[in-house]
Short mmCIF file of C-alpha atoms in Angstrom, two decimals:
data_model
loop_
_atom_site.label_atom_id
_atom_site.label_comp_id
_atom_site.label_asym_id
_atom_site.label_seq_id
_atom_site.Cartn_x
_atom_site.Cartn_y
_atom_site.Cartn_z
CA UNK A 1 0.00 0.00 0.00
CA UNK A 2 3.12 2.19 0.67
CA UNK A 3 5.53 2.85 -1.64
CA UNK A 4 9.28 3.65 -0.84
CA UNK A 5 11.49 3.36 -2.92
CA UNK A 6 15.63 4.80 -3.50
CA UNK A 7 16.34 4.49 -7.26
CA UNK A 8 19.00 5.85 -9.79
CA UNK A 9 16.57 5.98 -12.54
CA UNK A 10 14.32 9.52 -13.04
CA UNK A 11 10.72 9.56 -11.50
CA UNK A 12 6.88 10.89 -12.90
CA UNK A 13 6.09 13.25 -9.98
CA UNK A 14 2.33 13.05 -11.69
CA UNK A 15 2.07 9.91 -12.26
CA UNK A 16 3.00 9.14 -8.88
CA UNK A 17 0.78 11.93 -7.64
CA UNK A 18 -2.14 10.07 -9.75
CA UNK A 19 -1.30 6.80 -8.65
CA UNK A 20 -2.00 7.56 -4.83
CA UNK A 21 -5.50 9.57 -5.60
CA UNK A 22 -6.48 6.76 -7.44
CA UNK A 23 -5.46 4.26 -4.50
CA UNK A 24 -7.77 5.14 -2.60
CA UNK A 25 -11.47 6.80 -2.53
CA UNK A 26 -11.58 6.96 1.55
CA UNK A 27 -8.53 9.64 2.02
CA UNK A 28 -10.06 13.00 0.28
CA UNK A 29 -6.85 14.51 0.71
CA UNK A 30 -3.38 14.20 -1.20
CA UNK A 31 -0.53 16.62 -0.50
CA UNK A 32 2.57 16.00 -2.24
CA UNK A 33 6.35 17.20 -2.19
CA UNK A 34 8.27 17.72 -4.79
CA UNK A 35 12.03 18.65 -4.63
CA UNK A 36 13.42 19.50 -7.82
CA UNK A 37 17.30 20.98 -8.69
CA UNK A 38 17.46 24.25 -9.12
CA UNK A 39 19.15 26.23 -11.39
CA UNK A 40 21.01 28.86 -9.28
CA UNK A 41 22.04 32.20 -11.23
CA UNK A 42 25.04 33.21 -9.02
CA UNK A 43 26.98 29.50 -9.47
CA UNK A 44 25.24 27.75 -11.61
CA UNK A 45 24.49 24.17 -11.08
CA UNK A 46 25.59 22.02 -14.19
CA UNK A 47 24.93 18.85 -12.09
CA UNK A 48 24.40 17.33 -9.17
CA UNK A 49 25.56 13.70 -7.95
CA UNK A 50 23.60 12.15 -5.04
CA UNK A 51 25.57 9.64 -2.61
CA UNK A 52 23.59 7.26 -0.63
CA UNK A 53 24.91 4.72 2.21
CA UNK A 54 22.74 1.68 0.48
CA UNK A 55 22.16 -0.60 3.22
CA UNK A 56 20.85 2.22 5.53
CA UNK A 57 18.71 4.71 3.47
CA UNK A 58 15.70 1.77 2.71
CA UNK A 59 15.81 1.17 6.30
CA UNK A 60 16.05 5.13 7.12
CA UNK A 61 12.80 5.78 4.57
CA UNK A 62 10.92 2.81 5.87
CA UNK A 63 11.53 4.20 9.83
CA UNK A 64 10.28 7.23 8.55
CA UNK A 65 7.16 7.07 6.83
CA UNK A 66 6.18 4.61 10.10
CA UNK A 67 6.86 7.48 12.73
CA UNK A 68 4.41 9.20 10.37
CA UNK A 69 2.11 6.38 10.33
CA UNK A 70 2.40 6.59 14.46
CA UNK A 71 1.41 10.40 14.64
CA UNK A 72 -1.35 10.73 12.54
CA UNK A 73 -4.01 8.58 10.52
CA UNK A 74 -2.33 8.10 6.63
CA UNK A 75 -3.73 6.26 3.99
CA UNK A 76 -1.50 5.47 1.17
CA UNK A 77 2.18 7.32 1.31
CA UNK A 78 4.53 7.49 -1.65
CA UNK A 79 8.61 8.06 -0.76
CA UNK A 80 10.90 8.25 -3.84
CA UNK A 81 14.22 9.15 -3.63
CA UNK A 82 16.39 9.56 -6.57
CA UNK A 83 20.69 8.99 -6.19
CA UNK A 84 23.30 9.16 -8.76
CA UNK A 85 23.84 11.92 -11.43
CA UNK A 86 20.44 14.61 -11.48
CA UNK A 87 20.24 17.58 -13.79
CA UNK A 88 18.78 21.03 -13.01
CA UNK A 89 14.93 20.76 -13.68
CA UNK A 90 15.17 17.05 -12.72
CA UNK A 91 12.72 15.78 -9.76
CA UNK A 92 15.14 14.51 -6.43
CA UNK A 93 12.70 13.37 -4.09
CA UNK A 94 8.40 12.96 -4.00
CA UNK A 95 6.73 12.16 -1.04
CA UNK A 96 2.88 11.56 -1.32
CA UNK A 97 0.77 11.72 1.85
CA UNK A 98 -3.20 11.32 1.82
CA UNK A 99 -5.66 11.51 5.12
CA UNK A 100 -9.21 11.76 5.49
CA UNK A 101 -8.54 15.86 6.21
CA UNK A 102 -6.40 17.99 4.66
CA UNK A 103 -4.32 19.10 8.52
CA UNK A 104 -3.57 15.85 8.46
CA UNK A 105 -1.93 15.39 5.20
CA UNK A 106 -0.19 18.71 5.03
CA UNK A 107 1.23 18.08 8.43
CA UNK A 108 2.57 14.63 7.59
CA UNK A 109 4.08 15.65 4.19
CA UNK A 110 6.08 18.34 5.89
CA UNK A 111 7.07 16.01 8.42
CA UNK A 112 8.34 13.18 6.13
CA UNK A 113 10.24 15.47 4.39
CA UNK A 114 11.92 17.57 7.27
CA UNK A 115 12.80 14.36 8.68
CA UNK A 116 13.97 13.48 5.55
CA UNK A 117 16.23 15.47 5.45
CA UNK A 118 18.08 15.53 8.64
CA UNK A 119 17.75 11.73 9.22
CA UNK A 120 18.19 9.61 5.86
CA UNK A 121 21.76 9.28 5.07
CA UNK A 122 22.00 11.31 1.09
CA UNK A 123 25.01 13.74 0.69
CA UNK A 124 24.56 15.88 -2.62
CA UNK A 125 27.52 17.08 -4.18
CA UNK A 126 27.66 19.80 -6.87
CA UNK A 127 29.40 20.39 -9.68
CA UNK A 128 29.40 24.47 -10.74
CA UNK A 129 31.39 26.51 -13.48
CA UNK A 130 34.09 26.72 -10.71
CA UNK A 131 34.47 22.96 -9.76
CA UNK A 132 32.76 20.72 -7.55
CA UNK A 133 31.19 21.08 -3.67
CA UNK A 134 29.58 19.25 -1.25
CA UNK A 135 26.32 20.97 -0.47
CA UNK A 136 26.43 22.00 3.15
CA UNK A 137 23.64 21.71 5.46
CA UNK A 138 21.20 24.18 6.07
CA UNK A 139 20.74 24.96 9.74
CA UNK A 140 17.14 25.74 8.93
CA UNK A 141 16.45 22.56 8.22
CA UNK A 142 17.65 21.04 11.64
CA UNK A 143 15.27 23.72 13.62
CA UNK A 144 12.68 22.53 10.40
CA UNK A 145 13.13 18.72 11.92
CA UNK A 146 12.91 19.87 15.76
CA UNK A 147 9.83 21.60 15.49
CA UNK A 148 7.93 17.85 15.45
CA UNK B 1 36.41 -7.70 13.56
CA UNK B 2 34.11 -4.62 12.67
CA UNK B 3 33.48 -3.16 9.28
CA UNK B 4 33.74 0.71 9.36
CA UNK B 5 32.54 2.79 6.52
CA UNK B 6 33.34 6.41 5.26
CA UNK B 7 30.99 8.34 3.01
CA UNK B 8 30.83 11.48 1.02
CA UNK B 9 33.21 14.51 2.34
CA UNK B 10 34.56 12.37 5.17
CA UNK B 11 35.22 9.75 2.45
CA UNK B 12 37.35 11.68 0.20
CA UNK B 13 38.95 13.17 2.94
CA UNK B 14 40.39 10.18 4.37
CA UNK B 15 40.62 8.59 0.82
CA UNK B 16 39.07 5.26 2.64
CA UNK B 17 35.93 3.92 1.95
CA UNK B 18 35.76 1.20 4.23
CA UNK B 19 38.46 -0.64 7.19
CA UNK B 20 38.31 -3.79 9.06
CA UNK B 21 39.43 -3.55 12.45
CA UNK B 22 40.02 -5.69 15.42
CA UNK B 23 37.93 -3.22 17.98
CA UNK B 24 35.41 -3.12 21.06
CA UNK B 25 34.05 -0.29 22.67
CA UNK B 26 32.54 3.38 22.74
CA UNK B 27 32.05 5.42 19.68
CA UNK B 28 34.23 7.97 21.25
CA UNK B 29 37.21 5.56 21.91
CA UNK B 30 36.93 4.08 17.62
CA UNK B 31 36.71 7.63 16.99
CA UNK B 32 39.96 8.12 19.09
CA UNK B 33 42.04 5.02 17.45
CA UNK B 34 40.89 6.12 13.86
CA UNK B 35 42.37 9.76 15.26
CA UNK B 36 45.66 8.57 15.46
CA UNK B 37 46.09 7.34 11.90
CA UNK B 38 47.08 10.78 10.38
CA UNK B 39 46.87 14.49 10.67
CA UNK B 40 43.90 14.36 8.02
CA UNK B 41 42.41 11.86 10.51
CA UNK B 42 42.68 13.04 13.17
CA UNK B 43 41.52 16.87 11.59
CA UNK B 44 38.57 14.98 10.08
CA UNK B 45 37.61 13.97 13.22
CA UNK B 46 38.39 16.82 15.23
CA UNK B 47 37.49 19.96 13.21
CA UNK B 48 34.33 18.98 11.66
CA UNK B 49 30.65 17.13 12.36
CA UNK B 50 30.79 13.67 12.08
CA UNK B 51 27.87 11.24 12.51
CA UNK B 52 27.72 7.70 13.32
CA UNK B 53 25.30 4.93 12.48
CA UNK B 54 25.98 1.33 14.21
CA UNK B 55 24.48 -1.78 11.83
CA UNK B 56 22.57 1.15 9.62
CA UNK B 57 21.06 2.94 12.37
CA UNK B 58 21.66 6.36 13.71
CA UNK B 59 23.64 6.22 16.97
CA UNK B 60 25.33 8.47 19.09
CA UNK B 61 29.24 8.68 20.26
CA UNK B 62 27.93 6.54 24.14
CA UNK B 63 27.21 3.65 21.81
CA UNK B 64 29.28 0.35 22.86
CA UNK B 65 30.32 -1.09 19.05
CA UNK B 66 31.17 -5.03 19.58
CA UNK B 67 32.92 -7.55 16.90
CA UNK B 68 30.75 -7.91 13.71
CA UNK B 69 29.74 -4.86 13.64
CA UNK B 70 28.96 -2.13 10.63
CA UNK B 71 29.74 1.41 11.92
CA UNK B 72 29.65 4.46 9.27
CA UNK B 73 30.83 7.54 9.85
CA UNK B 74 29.51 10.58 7.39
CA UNK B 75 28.81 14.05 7.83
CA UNK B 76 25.85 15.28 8.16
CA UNK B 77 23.07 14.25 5.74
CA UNK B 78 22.24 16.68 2.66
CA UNK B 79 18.98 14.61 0.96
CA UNK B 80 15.95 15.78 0.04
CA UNK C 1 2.40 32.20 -15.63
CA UNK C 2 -0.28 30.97 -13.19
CA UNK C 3 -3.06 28.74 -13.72
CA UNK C 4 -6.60 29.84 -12.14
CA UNK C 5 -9.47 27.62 -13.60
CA UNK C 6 -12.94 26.97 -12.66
CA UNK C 7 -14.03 24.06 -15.13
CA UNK C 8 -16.96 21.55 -15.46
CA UNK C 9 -14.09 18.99 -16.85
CA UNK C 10 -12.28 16.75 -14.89
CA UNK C 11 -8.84 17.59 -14.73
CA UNK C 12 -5.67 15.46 -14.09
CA UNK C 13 -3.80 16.27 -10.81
CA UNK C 14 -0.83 14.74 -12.05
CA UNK C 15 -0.69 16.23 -15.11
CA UNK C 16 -1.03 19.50 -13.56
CA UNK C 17 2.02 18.70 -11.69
CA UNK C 18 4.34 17.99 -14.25
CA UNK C 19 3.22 21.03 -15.79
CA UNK C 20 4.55 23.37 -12.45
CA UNK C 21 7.69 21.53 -11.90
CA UNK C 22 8.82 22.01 -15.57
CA UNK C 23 7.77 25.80 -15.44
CA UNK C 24 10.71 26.95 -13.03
CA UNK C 25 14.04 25.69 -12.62
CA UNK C 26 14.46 28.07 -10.31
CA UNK C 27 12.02 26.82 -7.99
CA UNK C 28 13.04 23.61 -6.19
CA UNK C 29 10.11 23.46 -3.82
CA UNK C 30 6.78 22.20 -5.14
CA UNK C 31 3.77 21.05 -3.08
CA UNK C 32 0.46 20.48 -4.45
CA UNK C 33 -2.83 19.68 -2.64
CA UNK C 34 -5.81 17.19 -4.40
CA UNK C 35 -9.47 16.89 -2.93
CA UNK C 36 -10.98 13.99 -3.76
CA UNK C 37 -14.60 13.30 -3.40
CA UNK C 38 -14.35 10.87 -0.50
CA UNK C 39 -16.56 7.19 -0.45
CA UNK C 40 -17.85 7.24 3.11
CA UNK C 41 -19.31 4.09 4.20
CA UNK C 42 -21.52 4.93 6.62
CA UNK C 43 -23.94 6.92 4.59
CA UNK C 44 -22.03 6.48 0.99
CA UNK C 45 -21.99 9.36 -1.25
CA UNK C 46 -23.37 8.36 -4.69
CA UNK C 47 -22.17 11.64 -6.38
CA UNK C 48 -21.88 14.72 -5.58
CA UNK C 49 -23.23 18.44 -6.75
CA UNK C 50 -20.69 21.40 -6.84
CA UNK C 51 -22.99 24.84 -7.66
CA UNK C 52 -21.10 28.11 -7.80
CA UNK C 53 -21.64 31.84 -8.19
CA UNK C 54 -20.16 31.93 -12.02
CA UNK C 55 -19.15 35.94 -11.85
CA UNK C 56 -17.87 35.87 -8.53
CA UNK C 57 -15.43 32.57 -8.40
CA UNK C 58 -13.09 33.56 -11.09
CA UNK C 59 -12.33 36.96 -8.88
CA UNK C 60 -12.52 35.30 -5.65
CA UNK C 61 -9.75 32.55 -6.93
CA UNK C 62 -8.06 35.32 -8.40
CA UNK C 63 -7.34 37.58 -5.67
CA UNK C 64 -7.01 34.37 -2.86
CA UNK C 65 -3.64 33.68 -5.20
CA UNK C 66 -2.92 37.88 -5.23
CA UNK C 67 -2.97 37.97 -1.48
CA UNK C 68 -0.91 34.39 -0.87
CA UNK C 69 1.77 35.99 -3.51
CA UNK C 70 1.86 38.88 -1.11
CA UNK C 71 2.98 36.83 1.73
CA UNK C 72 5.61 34.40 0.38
CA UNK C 73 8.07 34.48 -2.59
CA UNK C 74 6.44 32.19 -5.07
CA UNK C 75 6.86 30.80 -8.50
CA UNK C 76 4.27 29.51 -10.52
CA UNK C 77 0.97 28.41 -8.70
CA UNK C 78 -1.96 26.64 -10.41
CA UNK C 79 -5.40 26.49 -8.46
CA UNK C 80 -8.33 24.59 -10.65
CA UNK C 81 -11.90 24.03 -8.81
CA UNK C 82 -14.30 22.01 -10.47
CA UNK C 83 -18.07 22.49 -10.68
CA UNK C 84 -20.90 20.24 -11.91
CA UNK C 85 -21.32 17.06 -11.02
CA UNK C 86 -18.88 14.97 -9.39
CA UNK C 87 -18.47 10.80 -8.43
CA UNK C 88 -16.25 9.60 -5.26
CA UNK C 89 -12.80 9.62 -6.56
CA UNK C 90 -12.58 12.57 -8.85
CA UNK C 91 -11.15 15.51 -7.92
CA UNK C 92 -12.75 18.29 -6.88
CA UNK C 93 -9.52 20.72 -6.67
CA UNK C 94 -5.78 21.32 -6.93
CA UNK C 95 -3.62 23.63 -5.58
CA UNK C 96 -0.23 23.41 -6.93
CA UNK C 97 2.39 26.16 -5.33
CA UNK C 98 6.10 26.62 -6.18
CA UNK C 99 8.61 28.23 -4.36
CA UNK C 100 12.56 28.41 -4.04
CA UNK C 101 12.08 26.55 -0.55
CA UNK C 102 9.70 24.20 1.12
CA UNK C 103 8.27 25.57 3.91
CA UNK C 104 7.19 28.82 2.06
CA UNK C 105 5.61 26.46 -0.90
CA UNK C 106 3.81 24.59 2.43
CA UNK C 107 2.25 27.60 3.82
CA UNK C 108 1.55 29.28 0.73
CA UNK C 109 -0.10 25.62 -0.56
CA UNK C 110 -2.23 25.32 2.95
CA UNK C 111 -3.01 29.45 3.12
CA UNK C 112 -4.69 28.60 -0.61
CA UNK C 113 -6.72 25.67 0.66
CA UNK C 114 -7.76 27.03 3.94
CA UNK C 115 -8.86 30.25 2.60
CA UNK C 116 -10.61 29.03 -0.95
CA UNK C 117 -12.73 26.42 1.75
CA UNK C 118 -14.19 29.99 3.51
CA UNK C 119 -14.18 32.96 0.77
CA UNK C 120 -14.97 31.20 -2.19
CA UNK C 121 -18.20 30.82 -3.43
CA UNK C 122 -18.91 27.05 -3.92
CA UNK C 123 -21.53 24.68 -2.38
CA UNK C 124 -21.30 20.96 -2.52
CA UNK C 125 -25.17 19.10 -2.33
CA UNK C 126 -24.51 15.45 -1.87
CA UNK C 127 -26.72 12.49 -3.04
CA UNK C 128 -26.60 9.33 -0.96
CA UNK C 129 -29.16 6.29 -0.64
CA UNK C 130 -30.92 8.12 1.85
CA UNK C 131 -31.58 11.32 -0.20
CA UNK C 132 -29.81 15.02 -1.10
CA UNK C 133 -28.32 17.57 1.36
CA UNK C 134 -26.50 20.52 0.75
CA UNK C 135 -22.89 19.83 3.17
CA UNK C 136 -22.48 21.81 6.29
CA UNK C 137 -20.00 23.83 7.06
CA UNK C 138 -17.15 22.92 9.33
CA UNK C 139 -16.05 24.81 11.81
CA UNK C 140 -12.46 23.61 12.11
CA UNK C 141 -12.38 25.35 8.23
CA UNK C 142 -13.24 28.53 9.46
CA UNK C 143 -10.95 28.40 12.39
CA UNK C 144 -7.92 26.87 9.68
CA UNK C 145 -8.46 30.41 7.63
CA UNK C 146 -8.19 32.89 11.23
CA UNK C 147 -4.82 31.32 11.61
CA UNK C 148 -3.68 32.99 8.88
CA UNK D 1 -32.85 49.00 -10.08
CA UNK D 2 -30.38 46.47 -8.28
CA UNK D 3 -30.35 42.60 -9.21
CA UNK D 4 -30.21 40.18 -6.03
CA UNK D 5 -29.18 36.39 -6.73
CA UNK D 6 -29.74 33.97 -4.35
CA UNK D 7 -27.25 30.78 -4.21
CA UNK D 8 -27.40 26.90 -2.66
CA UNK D 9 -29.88 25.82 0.50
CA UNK D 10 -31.01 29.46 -0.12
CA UNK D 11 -31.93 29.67 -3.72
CA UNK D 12 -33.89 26.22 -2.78
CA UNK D 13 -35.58 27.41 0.32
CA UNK D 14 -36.72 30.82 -1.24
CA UNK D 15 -37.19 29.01 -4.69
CA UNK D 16 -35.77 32.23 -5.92
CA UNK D 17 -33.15 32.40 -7.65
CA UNK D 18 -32.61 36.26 -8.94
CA UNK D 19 -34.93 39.46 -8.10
CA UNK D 20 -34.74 42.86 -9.52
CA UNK D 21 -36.10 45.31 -7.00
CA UNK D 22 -36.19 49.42 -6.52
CA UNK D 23 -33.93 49.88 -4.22
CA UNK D 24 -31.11 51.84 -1.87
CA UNK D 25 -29.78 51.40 1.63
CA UNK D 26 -27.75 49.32 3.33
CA UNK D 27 -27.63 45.39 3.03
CA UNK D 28 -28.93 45.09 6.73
CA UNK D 29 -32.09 47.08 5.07
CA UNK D 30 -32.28 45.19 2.12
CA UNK D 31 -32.54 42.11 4.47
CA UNK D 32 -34.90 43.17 6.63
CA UNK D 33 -36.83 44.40 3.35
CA UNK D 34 -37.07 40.78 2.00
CA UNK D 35 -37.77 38.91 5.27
CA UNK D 36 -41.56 40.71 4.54
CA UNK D 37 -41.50 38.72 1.95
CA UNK D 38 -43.39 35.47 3.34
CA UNK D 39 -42.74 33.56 6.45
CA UNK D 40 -39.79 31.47 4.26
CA UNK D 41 -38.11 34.55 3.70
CA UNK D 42 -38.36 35.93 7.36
CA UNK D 43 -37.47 32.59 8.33
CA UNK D 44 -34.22 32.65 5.95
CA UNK D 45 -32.91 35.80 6.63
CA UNK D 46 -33.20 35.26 10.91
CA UNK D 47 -32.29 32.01 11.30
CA UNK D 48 -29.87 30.78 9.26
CA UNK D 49 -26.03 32.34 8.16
CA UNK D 50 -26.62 34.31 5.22
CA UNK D 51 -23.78 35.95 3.76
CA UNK D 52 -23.55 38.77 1.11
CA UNK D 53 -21.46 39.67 -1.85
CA UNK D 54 -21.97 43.26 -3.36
CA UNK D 55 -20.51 43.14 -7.06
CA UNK D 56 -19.09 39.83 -6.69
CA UNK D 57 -17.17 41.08 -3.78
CA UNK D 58 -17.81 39.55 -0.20
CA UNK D 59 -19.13 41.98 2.16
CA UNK D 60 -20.80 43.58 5.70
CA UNK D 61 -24.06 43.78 6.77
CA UNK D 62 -23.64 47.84 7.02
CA UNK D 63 -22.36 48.41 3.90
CA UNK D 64 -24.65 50.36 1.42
CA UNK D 65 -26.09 48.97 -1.98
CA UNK D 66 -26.86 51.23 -4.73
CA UNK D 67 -28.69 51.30 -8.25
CA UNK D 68 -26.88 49.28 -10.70
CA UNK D 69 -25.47 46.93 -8.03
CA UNK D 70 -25.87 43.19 -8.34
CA UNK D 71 -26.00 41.62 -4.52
CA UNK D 72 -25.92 38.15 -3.87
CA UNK D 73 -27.45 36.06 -0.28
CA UNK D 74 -26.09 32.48 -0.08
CA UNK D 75 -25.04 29.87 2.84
CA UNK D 76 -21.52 29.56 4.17
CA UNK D 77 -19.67 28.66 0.91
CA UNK D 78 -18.50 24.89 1.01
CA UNK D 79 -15.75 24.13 -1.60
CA UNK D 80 -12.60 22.63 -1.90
#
């Protein structure tokens, strides 16, 4: 009924987002996440290679999307995550949360992916005009996780 | 034995992707023998954040590692 | 650059956002929002009636999107509401917001929602087994616009 | 002249559904004007929500309605 899933290949944000509201008619509410790569003006971002630790990240989603599960009453919840070599435009990460009420589902979505993001081992690396970086972490998105 | 892994920065860093070792005890001590093999080691695991996850979960530096082990070091996660 | 439609036509959630998260590369944030006509099973919902005021919507949708573009730094949004008849499972509306980061596209996506369920002028009437009945307001709508 | 339009439960309870009348004051007037309509539209206009738009605008009971205005009564607005 879930779907997680950490794949190298590109994803159909809609067709995922379809995919849930058909999967169920007693959850009248879908929010989704989409994180896409941007396209920054100053350095411009030619590419961007996503690193994984492969035996944990499943195992990381999985933990994840059932702490979400725990807090508040989910139907059907879709976690992709995309590694390897992404392009700007391209989509890195979907997460698909329905509920009965909309609170509910907007809450959960915003969890999944602040947790997400502090908790599931990715590192994203760069590569710019002027060479490559490691993106650094955002403080704001610690104080985003803490907040649950 | 335990397996220890290195990812991303901390990986290319230390240039090592992954030791067997003959160790037991605390986070903090590993993190104190891997220390000692090198000025970049011991900088990587001075200067900057480094998290730990023992058998592919998130632990913290208290955590007692014992033979058979998986323990990863990596900085801190940039997903999403 | 935005997307405001009131249409008797179903439309296709996911299509809608494919559309928004090839519209901006410089937007890496994109949430979107779905109601579906829920399939209670207590007193099941056969289909469902959605009658609007036809001058007053379009302006109504309109400015809702002026005043959420007021408050957060948006990219594209795309809000469609449909009207007519509907059967458990379609989708009533979308609400698709993009933004450089997520919690700004969250906000802006759940300000859209919260206020288009209080200032915009649609009634549902549902048929079930046991007759029609035009659908009561809930108060926990009114009180999810006042926190805005 | 002004036009009035009536929407949802109300349009079905007056089984009205647009009036052109002679009229000026404010919409508290006009309401009280139209609850002498019958005992369903006194009925209406006291005991249930009714809210008002003036030009397709959403509006206040003491705001003031003029020739050429269209004004519309319906129920708490349910969509989404």
């Amino acid at each position: 009924m879930d779907t997680i899933l950490v794949q190298t290949q590109a994803f159909n944000a809609g067709e995922l987002t379809n995919r849930l509201a058909s999967a169920t008619t007693a959850h009248g509410a879908l929010v989704t996440f989409t994180g896409l790569v941007r396209d920054q003006t100053s350095d411009p971002v030619e590419s961007l290679f996503l690193e994984h630790y492969p035996g944990m990240t499943d195992s990381a989603l999985n933990d994840i999307v059932a702490q979400a599960k725990t807090r508040w009453p989910l139907g059907p919840v879709t976690l992709v995550h995309r590694v390897g070599l992404l392009y700007p435009g391209e989509s890195i990460v979907f997460v698909g949360v329905t509920s009965a009420h909309r609170a509910e589902a907007f809450q959960a979505c915003e969890f999944l992916i602040d947790y997400l993001k502090v908790k599931a081992p990715f590192w994203k690396k760069e590569t710019t005009p002027s060479g490559q970086r490691w993106v650094a972490t955002r403080s704001s998105d610690n104080a985003a996780a803490e907040r649950w | 034995m335990i397996r220890v892994l290195f990812f991303a920065r901390l990986r290319e860093t230390l240039d090592c992707q992954e030791l067997d070792l003959d160790f037991s005890g605390t986070v903090t001590e590993l993190k104190a023998d891997l220390a000692k093999r090198g000025e970049v080691w011991h900088q990587a695991f001075h200067a900057e954040e480094v998290l730990v996850a023992i058998n592919q979960v998130m632990s913290k530096n208290d955590e007692c590692v014992k033979a058979g082990d998986e323990v990863a070091f990596f900085p801190p996660v940039t997903g999403g």
